Amino acid sequence: MRLLWTISNPIFQRSATLVRTRKSSPVKALSAVLPDKMAQQDVPEVTEVPLMCYNWMCPYVHRLSLALAHKQALDSIKRVDIDLANKPAWLPKFSPHGKVPAVTYTENGQQQVLYESLVLLQWVEDYYKGPELLPGSPAQKAKGRIIISRFDGAAVSRWYQMVRCSEESNFSELMRGMKAEFAWLESSMDPTGPFMMGSTPTMVDAACAPWFLRLCVFQKVKNVDLLAGFPRLQKWLAAYKSHPDVVKTIKPPPNVDWEQGMIDIYGEKYAGGFKDMSKAAAQA
């Protein structure tokens, strides 16, 4: 039986919970138009069909959606939208830590409760038929997991620190660290591409891409292009962003622009508004 390779690694024991909103914020306005009000009213029925606790803004949820799309299983899972600023009382029954993503379903008459985004990527691989999410030889699979582990352990945390940072000297230091991570990532990618591990998207792309897809936040809120000087990552992101599987996962609520929604959310909740860091970035 295949083991969940992420489960014992403390790096993987995290998911995202968006912080609570302030009054009259763009985030509150966005949460008000969430299409599935069942999330705040009724306990969803647990059946043999997997149910995902979901939030369209969350990059950790986006990881799971991307993996499902690459597995051609995006429409095989039910979703219930969770307003993370106003969590339903039943959420701990489906997600013990009150975070998303989480998946629940019945198997052999028993309710299964699964969570942690990287663990769920492996669950998608094991549960659904379809293209392999991590193809190749044992060594190639291991190299893919090394990329995921390092990116999740270093780049993701630095991404949030940079969004929050308001001091230019601190931003320069964080930028230097992020450049080092991006340089390592470029050197670790498949040399022919266009995706991380070669000609088709894999679990590695799904694990890393949500934060790259949200780089518009830095361009609009910090006046910084994080991918300047990284042509291979630029080419990869352009190819990945336009892939049909990825396009299917960009699903904001009605009347909400996905990119602008991300800028509003992260600009207010994490960055506290616009702060020009272009000079600090240039000094990194």
mmCIF file of C-alpha atoms in Angstrom:
data_model
loop_
_atom_site.group_PDB
_atom_site.id
_atom_site.type_symbol
_atom_site.label_atom_id
_atom_site.label_comp_id
_atom_site.label_asym_id
_atom_site.label_seq_id
_atom_site.Cartn_x
_atom_site.Cartn_y
_atom_site.Cartn_z
ATOM 1 C CA MET A 1 0.000 0.000 0.000
ATOM 2 C CA ARG A 2 1.327 3.434 -0.901
ATOM 3 C CA LEU A 3 2.154 5.606 2.071
ATOM 4 C CA LEU A 4 1.376 9.300 2.414
ATOM 5 C CA TRP A 5 4.899 10.582 2.092
ATOM 6 C CA THR A 6 4.088 14.001 3.527
ATOM 7 C CA ILE A 7 2.451 12.964 6.740
ATOM 8 C CA SER A 8 5.523 12.664 8.956
ATOM 9 C CA ASN A 9 7.273 15.788 7.712
ATOM 10 C CA PRO A 10 6.566 18.805 9.956
ATOM 11 C CA ILE A 11 7.009 21.091 6.963
ATOM 12 C CA PHE A 12 3.775 19.736 5.581
ATOM 13 C CA GLN A 13 1.755 20.148 8.762
ATOM 14 C CA ARG A 14 0.257 23.456 7.817
ATOM 15 C CA SER A 15 -2.579 24.906 5.876
ATOM 16 C CA ALA A 16 -3.946 28.430 5.632
ATOM 17 C CA THR A 17 -6.583 30.223 7.622
ATOM 18 C CA LEU A 18 -7.239 33.731 6.364
ATOM 19 C CA VAL A 19 -7.309 36.266 9.146
ATOM 20 C CA ARG A 20 -10.552 37.823 10.322
ATOM 21 C CA THR A 21 -11.900 40.772 8.440
ATOM 22 C CA ARG A 22 -12.371 44.334 9.571
ATOM 23 C CA LYS A 23 -15.609 46.237 9.051
ATOM 24 C CA SER A 24 -16.319 47.547 5.558
ATOM 25 C CA SER A 25 -13.307 45.728 4.100
ATOM 26 C CA PRO A 26 -13.091 44.337 0.551
ATOM 27 C CA VAL A 27 -12.785 40.887 2.107
ATOM 28 C CA LYS A 28 -16.098 41.247 3.919
ATOM 29 C CA ALA A 29 -17.703 42.461 0.729
ATOM 30 C CA LEU A 30 -16.305 39.474 -1.145
ATOM 31 C CA SER A 31 -17.417 36.971 1.470
ATOM 32 C CA ALA A 32 -20.915 38.407 1.267
ATOM 33 C CA VAL A 33 -21.273 37.153 -2.305
ATOM 34 C CA LEU A 34 -20.152 33.580 -1.659
ATOM 35 C CA PRO A 35 -22.558 31.453 -3.683
ATOM 36 C CA ASP A 36 -23.073 28.555 -1.278
ATOM 37 C CA LYS A 37 -24.914 29.810 1.812
ATOM 38 C CA MET A 38 -25.317 26.234 3.001
ATOM 39 C CA ALA A 39 -21.831 26.604 4.479
ATOM 40 C CA GLN A 40 -23.188 28.963 7.129
ATOM 41 C CA GLN A 41 -26.563 27.311 7.728
ATOM 42 C CA ASP A 42 -26.740 23.541 7.454
ATOM 43 C CA VAL A 43 -24.422 20.656 8.201
ATOM 44 C CA PRO A 44 -23.570 19.135 4.810
ATOM 45 C CA GLU A 45 -24.515 15.523 4.258
ATOM 46 C CA VAL A 46 -21.565 13.141 4.199
ATOM 47 C CA THR A 47 -21.848 10.495 1.494
ATOM 48 C CA GLU A 48 -19.537 8.268 -0.497
ATOM 49 C CA VAL A 49 -18.864 11.220 -2.808
ATOM 50 C CA PRO A 50 -15.955 13.271 -1.399
ATOM 51 C CA LEU A 51 -16.880 16.729 -0.096
ATOM 52 C CA MET A 52 -14.297 19.513 0.015
ATOM 53 C CA CYS A 53 -14.443 22.392 2.501
ATOM 54 C CA TYR A 54 -13.444 25.180 0.195
ATOM 55 C CA ASN A 55 -12.596 28.875 0.022
ATOM 56 C CA TRP A 56 -11.880 30.403 -3.361
ATOM 57 C CA MET A 57 -9.364 32.915 -1.979
ATOM 58 C CA CYS A 58 -7.115 30.388 -0.240
ATOM 59 C CA PRO A 59 -3.932 29.262 -2.048
ATOM 60 C CA TYR A 60 -3.843 26.038 -0.046
ATOM 61 C CA VAL A 61 -7.295 25.174 -1.369
ATOM 62 C CA HIS A 62 -6.084 26.146 -4.828
ATOM 63 C CA ARG A 63 -3.392 23.473 -4.538
ATOM 64 C CA LEU A 64 -6.057 20.815 -4.155
ATOM 65 C CA SER A 65 -8.199 22.216 -6.965
ATOM 66 C CA LEU A 66 -5.211 22.183 -9.321
ATOM 67 C CA ALA A 67 -4.362 18.586 -8.441
ATOM 68 C CA LEU A 68 -7.977 17.553 -9.019
ATOM 69 C CA ALA A 69 -7.974 19.340 -12.372
ATOM 70 C CA HIS A 70 -4.757 17.623 -13.478
ATOM 71 C CA LYS A 71 -6.288 14.297 -12.414
ATOM 72 C CA GLN A 72 -9.393 15.134 -14.503
ATOM 73 C CA ALA A 73 -11.439 14.884 -11.316
ATOM 74 C CA LEU A 74 -12.343 18.502 -10.602
ATOM 75 C CA ASP A 75 -16.037 17.815 -11.200
ATOM 76 C CA SER A 76 -15.974 14.578 -9.188
ATOM 77 C CA ILE A 77 -15.874 16.269 -5.798
ATOM 78 C CA LYS A 78 -18.589 18.276 -4.065
ATOM 79 C CA ARG A 79 -17.722 21.652 -2.542
ATOM 80 C CA VAL A 80 -19.030 23.707 0.308
ATOM 81 C CA ASP A 81 -17.776 27.290 0.594
ATOM 82 C CA ILE A 82 -16.445 28.299 3.990
ATOM 83 C CA ASP A 83 -16.364 31.941 5.065
ATOM 84 C CA LEU A 84 -13.190 31.861 7.157
ATOM 85 C CA ALA A 85 -14.160 35.097 8.881
ATOM 86 C CA ASN A 86 -17.426 33.525 10.032
ATOM 87 C CA LYS A 87 -16.816 29.806 10.309
ATOM 88 C CA PRO A 88 -19.823 27.508 10.678
ATOM 89 C CA ALA A 89 -20.152 25.700 13.996
ATOM 90 C CA TRP A 90 -19.976 22.313 12.284
ATOM 91 C CA LEU A 91 -16.594 22.912 10.606
ATOM 92 C CA PRO A 92 -14.475 21.075 13.255
ATOM 93 C CA LYS A 93 -16.367 17.874 12.426
ATOM 94 C CA PHE A 94 -14.939 18.113 8.925
ATOM 95 C CA SER A 95 -11.659 19.916 9.656
ATOM 96 C CA PRO A 96 -10.317 19.428 13.216
ATOM 97 C CA HIS A 97 -8.232 22.616 13.104
ATOM 98 C CA GLY A 98 -10.902 24.692 11.397
ATOM 99 C CA LYS A 99 -8.784 25.163 8.271
ATOM 100 C CA VAL A 100 -9.280 24.595 4.579
ATOM 101 C CA PRO A 101 -8.929 22.558 2.508
ATOM 102 C CA ALA A 102 -10.449 19.522 4.164
ATOM 103 C CA VAL A 103 -12.125 16.515 2.587
ATOM 104 C CA THR A 104 -14.683 14.144 4.067
ATOM 105 C CA TYR A 105 -16.612 11.162 2.751
ATOM 106 C CA THR A 106 -17.740 7.714 3.860
ATOM 107 C CA GLU A 107 -15.699 4.618 3.118
ATOM 108 C CA ASN A 108 -16.869 1.182 4.244
ATOM 109 C CA GLY A 109 -19.515 2.916 6.325
ATOM 110 C CA GLN A 110 -17.026 5.077 8.203
ATOM 111 C CA GLN A 111 -16.620 8.830 7.824
ATOM 112 C CA GLN A 112 -13.160 9.794 6.627
ATOM 113 C CA VAL A 113 -11.820 13.228 7.638
ATOM 114 C CA LEU A 114 -8.740 14.376 5.721
ATOM 115 C CA TYR A 115 -6.860 17.672 5.793
ATOM 116 C CA GLU A 116 -3.488 19.426 5.185
ATOM 117 C CA SER A 117 -3.089 20.544 1.580
ATOM 118 C CA LEU A 118 0.026 18.560 0.671
ATOM 119 C CA VAL A 119 -1.338 15.398 2.215
ATOM 120 C CA LEU A 120 -4.484 15.906 0.150
ATOM 121 C CA LEU A 121 -2.415 16.150 -3.030
ATOM 122 C CA GLN A 122 -1.235 12.599 -2.403
ATOM 123 C CA TRP A 123 -4.806 11.572 -1.560
ATOM 124 C CA VAL A 124 -5.913 12.826 -4.977
ATOM 125 C CA GLU A 125 -3.162 10.742 -6.573
ATOM 126 C CA ASP A 126 -4.201 7.611 -4.665
ATOM 127 C CA TYR A 127 -7.988 8.022 -4.759
ATOM 128 C CA TYR A 128 -8.725 9.009 -8.343
ATOM 129 C CA LYS A 129 -7.915 7.312 -11.590
ATOM 130 C CA GLY A 130 -6.315 9.450 -14.241
ATOM 131 C CA PRO A 131 -2.919 10.821 -15.229
ATOM 132 C CA GLU A 132 -0.174 10.324 -12.659
ATOM 133 C CA LEU A 133 0.433 13.474 -10.636
ATOM 134 C CA LEU A 134 4.059 12.553 -10.032
ATOM 135 C CA PRO A 135 5.264 10.385 -12.931
ATOM 136 C CA GLY A 136 8.762 9.163 -13.650
ATOM 137 C CA SER A 137 11.380 7.005 -11.979
ATOM 138 C CA PRO A 138 11.718 6.756 -8.192
ATOM 139 C CA ALA A 139 14.565 9.300 -8.375
ATOM 140 C CA GLN A 140 12.465 11.720 -10.432
ATOM 141 C CA LYS A 141 9.569 11.392 -8.000
ATOM 142 C CA ALA A 142 11.923 12.064 -5.093
ATOM 143 C CA LYS A 143 13.317 15.160 -6.826
ATOM 144 C CA GLY A 144 9.789 16.443 -7.308
ATOM 145 C CA ARG A 145 9.083 15.974 -3.607
ATOM 146 C CA ILE A 146 12.304 17.787 -2.738
ATOM 147 C CA ILE A 147 11.108 20.792 -4.758
ATOM 148 C CA ILE A 148 7.736 20.734 -2.992
ATOM 149 C CA SER A 149 9.340 20.410 0.449
ATOM 150 C CA ARG A 150 11.773 23.266 -0.053
ATOM 151 C CA PHE A 151 9.242 25.578 -1.668
ATOM 152 C CA ASP A 152 6.670 24.958 1.051
ATOM 153 C CA GLY A 153 9.230 25.352 3.815
ATOM 154 C CA ALA A 154 11.018 28.493 2.620
ATOM 155 C CA ALA A 155 9.320 30.343 -0.237
ATOM 156 C CA VAL A 156 5.727 30.248 1.030
ATOM 157 C CA SER A 157 6.509 31.694 4.460
ATOM 158 C CA ARG A 158 8.737 34.351 2.887
ATOM 159 C CA TRP A 159 5.919 35.237 0.467
ATOM 160 C CA TYR A 160 3.634 36.146 3.373
ATOM 161 C CA GLN A 161 6.405 37.983 5.204
ATOM 162 C CA MET A 162 7.051 40.093 2.107
ATOM 163 C CA VAL A 163 3.381 40.960 1.669
ATOM 164 C CA ARG A 164 3.188 42.110 5.287
ATOM 165 C CA CYS A 165 6.541 43.911 5.318
ATOM 166 C CA SER A 166 6.455 47.713 5.565
ATOM 167 C CA GLU A 167 10.165 48.400 6.267
ATOM 168 C CA GLU A 168 12.387 48.782 3.218
ATOM 169 C CA SER A 169 15.482 47.279 4.849
ATOM 170 C CA ASN A 170 13.542 44.217 5.920
ATOM 171 C CA PHE A 171 11.958 43.919 2.498
ATOM 172 C CA SER A 172 15.388 43.984 0.838
ATOM 173 C CA GLU A 173 16.572 41.160 3.071
ATOM 174 C CA LEU A 174 13.464 39.098 2.379
ATOM 175 C CA MET A 175 13.810 39.806 -1.341
ATOM 176 C CA ARG A 176 17.371 38.492 -1.339
ATOM 177 C CA GLY A 177 16.182 35.305 0.283
ATOM 178 C CA MET A 178 13.329 34.915 -2.197
ATOM 179 C CA LYS A 179 15.701 35.464 -5.112
ATOM 180 C CA ALA A 180 17.872 32.669 -3.778
ATOM 181 C CA GLU A 181 14.843 30.367 -3.604
ATOM 182 C CA PHE A 182 13.757 31.287 -7.136
ATOM 183 C CA ALA A 183 17.280 30.726 -8.469
ATOM 184 C CA TRP A 184 17.361 27.292 -6.849
ATOM 185 C CA LEU A 185 13.918 26.503 -8.232
ATOM 186 C CA GLU A 186 14.955 27.460 -11.769
ATOM 187 C CA SER A 187 18.015 25.219 -11.484
ATOM 188 C CA SER A 188 15.862 22.329 -10.260
ATOM 189 C CA MET A 189 13.178 22.509 -12.952
ATOM 190 C CA ASP A 190 13.159 20.243 -15.976
ATOM 191 C CA PRO A 191 15.469 21.912 -18.524
ATOM 192 C CA THR A 192 13.046 21.536 -21.419
ATOM 193 C CA GLY A 193 9.777 22.226 -19.603
ATOM 194 C CA PRO A 194 7.474 23.914 -20.088
ATOM 195 C CA PHE A 195 6.324 22.648 -16.684
ATOM 196 C CA MET A 196 8.270 21.943 -13.513
ATOM 197 C CA MET A 197 8.884 18.273 -14.255
ATOM 198 C CA GLY A 198 8.597 18.230 -18.027
ATOM 199 C CA SER A 199 5.955 18.288 -20.723
ATOM 200 C CA THR A 200 2.874 17.850 -18.518
ATOM 201 C CA PRO A 201 1.715 19.516 -15.273
ATOM 202 C CA THR A 202 2.293 17.504 -12.117
ATOM 203 C CA MET A 203 1.845 17.610 -8.372
ATOM 204 C CA VAL A 204 4.934 19.833 -8.218
ATOM 205 C CA ASP A 205 3.287 22.539 -10.316
ATOM 206 C CA ALA A 206 0.080 22.279 -8.287
ATOM 207 C CA ALA A 207 1.970 22.605 -4.995
ATOM 208 C CA CYS A 208 3.945 25.697 -6.011
ATOM 209 C CA ALA A 209 1.737 27.576 -8.450
ATOM 210 C CA PRO A 210 -0.911 29.170 -6.185
ATOM 211 C CA TRP A 211 1.585 31.706 -4.819
ATOM 212 C CA PHE A 212 2.962 32.479 -8.271
ATOM 213 C CA LEU A 213 -0.571 32.964 -9.571
ATOM 214 C CA ARG A 214 -1.003 35.581 -6.831
ATOM 215 C CA LEU A 215 2.112 37.613 -7.701
ATOM 216 C CA CYS A 216 -0.227 40.307 -9.005
ATOM 217 C CA VAL A 217 -0.468 41.291 -5.330
ATOM 218 C CA PHE A 218 3.178 42.384 -5.286
ATOM 219 C CA GLN A 219 2.884 44.234 -8.564
ATOM 220 C CA LYS A 220 -0.117 46.259 -7.410
ATOM 221 C CA VAL A 221 0.496 46.543 -3.657
ATOM 222 C CA LYS A 222 4.319 46.723 -3.509
ATOM 223 C CA ASN A 223 5.165 47.913 -7.044
ATOM 224 C CA VAL A 224 7.550 44.947 -7.349
ATOM 225 C CA ASP A 225 7.888 42.279 -10.025
ATOM 226 C CA LEU A 226 9.160 39.264 -8.092
ATOM 227 C CA LEU A 227 9.936 37.331 -11.269
ATOM 228 C CA ALA A 228 12.177 40.008 -12.823
ATOM 229 C CA GLY A 229 15.434 38.287 -13.740
ATOM 230 C CA PHE A 230 13.937 34.792 -13.712
ATOM 231 C CA PRO A 231 13.070 34.029 -17.359
ATOM 232 C CA ARG A 232 12.523 30.305 -16.844
ATOM 233 C CA LEU A 233 9.985 30.917 -14.089
ATOM 234 C CA GLN A 234 8.318 33.578 -16.215
ATOM 235 C CA LYS A 235 8.006 31.114 -19.103
ATOM 236 C CA TRP A 236 6.752 28.378 -16.789
ATOM 237 C CA LEU A 237 4.121 30.615 -15.190
ATOM 238 C CA ALA A 238 2.851 31.824 -18.569
ATOM 239 C CA ALA A 239 2.498 28.223 -19.799
ATOM 240 C CA TYR A 240 0.928 26.983 -16.599
ATOM 241 C CA LYS A 241 -1.488 29.880 -16.168
ATOM 242 C CA SER A 242 -2.894 29.310 -19.657
ATOM 243 C CA HIS A 243 -3.212 25.533 -19.319
ATOM 244 C CA PRO A 244 -6.871 24.441 -19.600
ATOM 245 C CA ASP A 245 -6.721 22.570 -16.286
ATOM 246 C CA VAL A 246 -5.572 25.709 -14.495
ATOM 247 C CA VAL A 247 -8.127 27.944 -16.173
ATOM 248 C CA LYS A 248 -10.875 25.676 -14.792
ATOM 249 C CA THR A 249 -9.736 26.390 -11.220
ATOM 250 C CA ILE A 250 -9.987 30.185 -11.470
ATOM 251 C CA LYS A 251 -13.540 30.460 -10.154
ATOM 252 C CA PRO A 252 -14.315 33.554 -8.088
ATOM 253 C CA PRO A 253 -17.842 34.285 -6.886
ATOM 254 C CA PRO A 254 -20.232 35.947 -9.355
ATOM 255 C CA ASN A 255 -19.366 39.532 -10.292
ATOM 256 C CA VAL A 256 -15.899 39.277 -8.726
ATOM 257 C CA ASP A 257 -12.704 39.537 -10.768
ATOM 258 C CA TRP A 258 -10.298 36.882 -9.504
ATOM 259 C CA GLU A 259 -7.100 38.924 -9.773
ATOM 260 C CA GLN A 260 -8.603 42.113 -8.376
ATOM 261 C CA GLY A 261 -10.140 40.103 -5.570
ATOM 262 C CA MET A 262 -6.705 38.788 -4.597
ATOM 263 C CA ILE A 263 -5.228 42.284 -4.706
ATOM 264 C CA ASP A 264 -8.000 43.613 -2.450
ATOM 265 C CA ILE A 265 -7.743 40.737 0.003
ATOM 266 C CA TYR A 266 -3.986 40.628 0.410
ATOM 267 C CA GLY A 267 -3.551 44.361 -0.022
ATOM 268 C CA GLU A 268 -5.774 45.169 2.933
ATOM 269 C CA LYS A 269 -5.576 42.132 5.188
ATOM 270 C CA TYR A 270 -1.856 41.432 4.929
ATOM 271 C CA ALA A 271 -0.140 44.496 3.519
ATOM 272 C CA GLY A 272 -2.297 47.195 5.118
ATOM 273 C CA GLY A 273 -2.514 49.110 1.852
ATOM 274 C CA PHE A 274 -0.114 50.218 -0.878
ATOM 275 C CA LYS A 275 3.570 50.539 -0.006
ATOM 276 C CA ASP A 276 6.084 51.166 -2.783
ATOM 277 C CA MET A 277 8.977 48.737 -2.295
ATOM 278 C CA SER A 278 10.550 49.068 -5.729
ATOM 279 C CA LYS A 279 13.706 50.762 -4.367
ATOM 280 C CA ALA A 280 14.072 48.125 -1.664
ATOM 281 C CA ALA A 281 13.675 45.372 -4.267
ATOM 282 C CA ALA A 282 16.311 46.972 -6.472
ATOM 283 C CA GLN A 283 18.782 46.898 -3.562
ATOM 284 C CA ALA A 284 18.285 43.176 -2.951
#
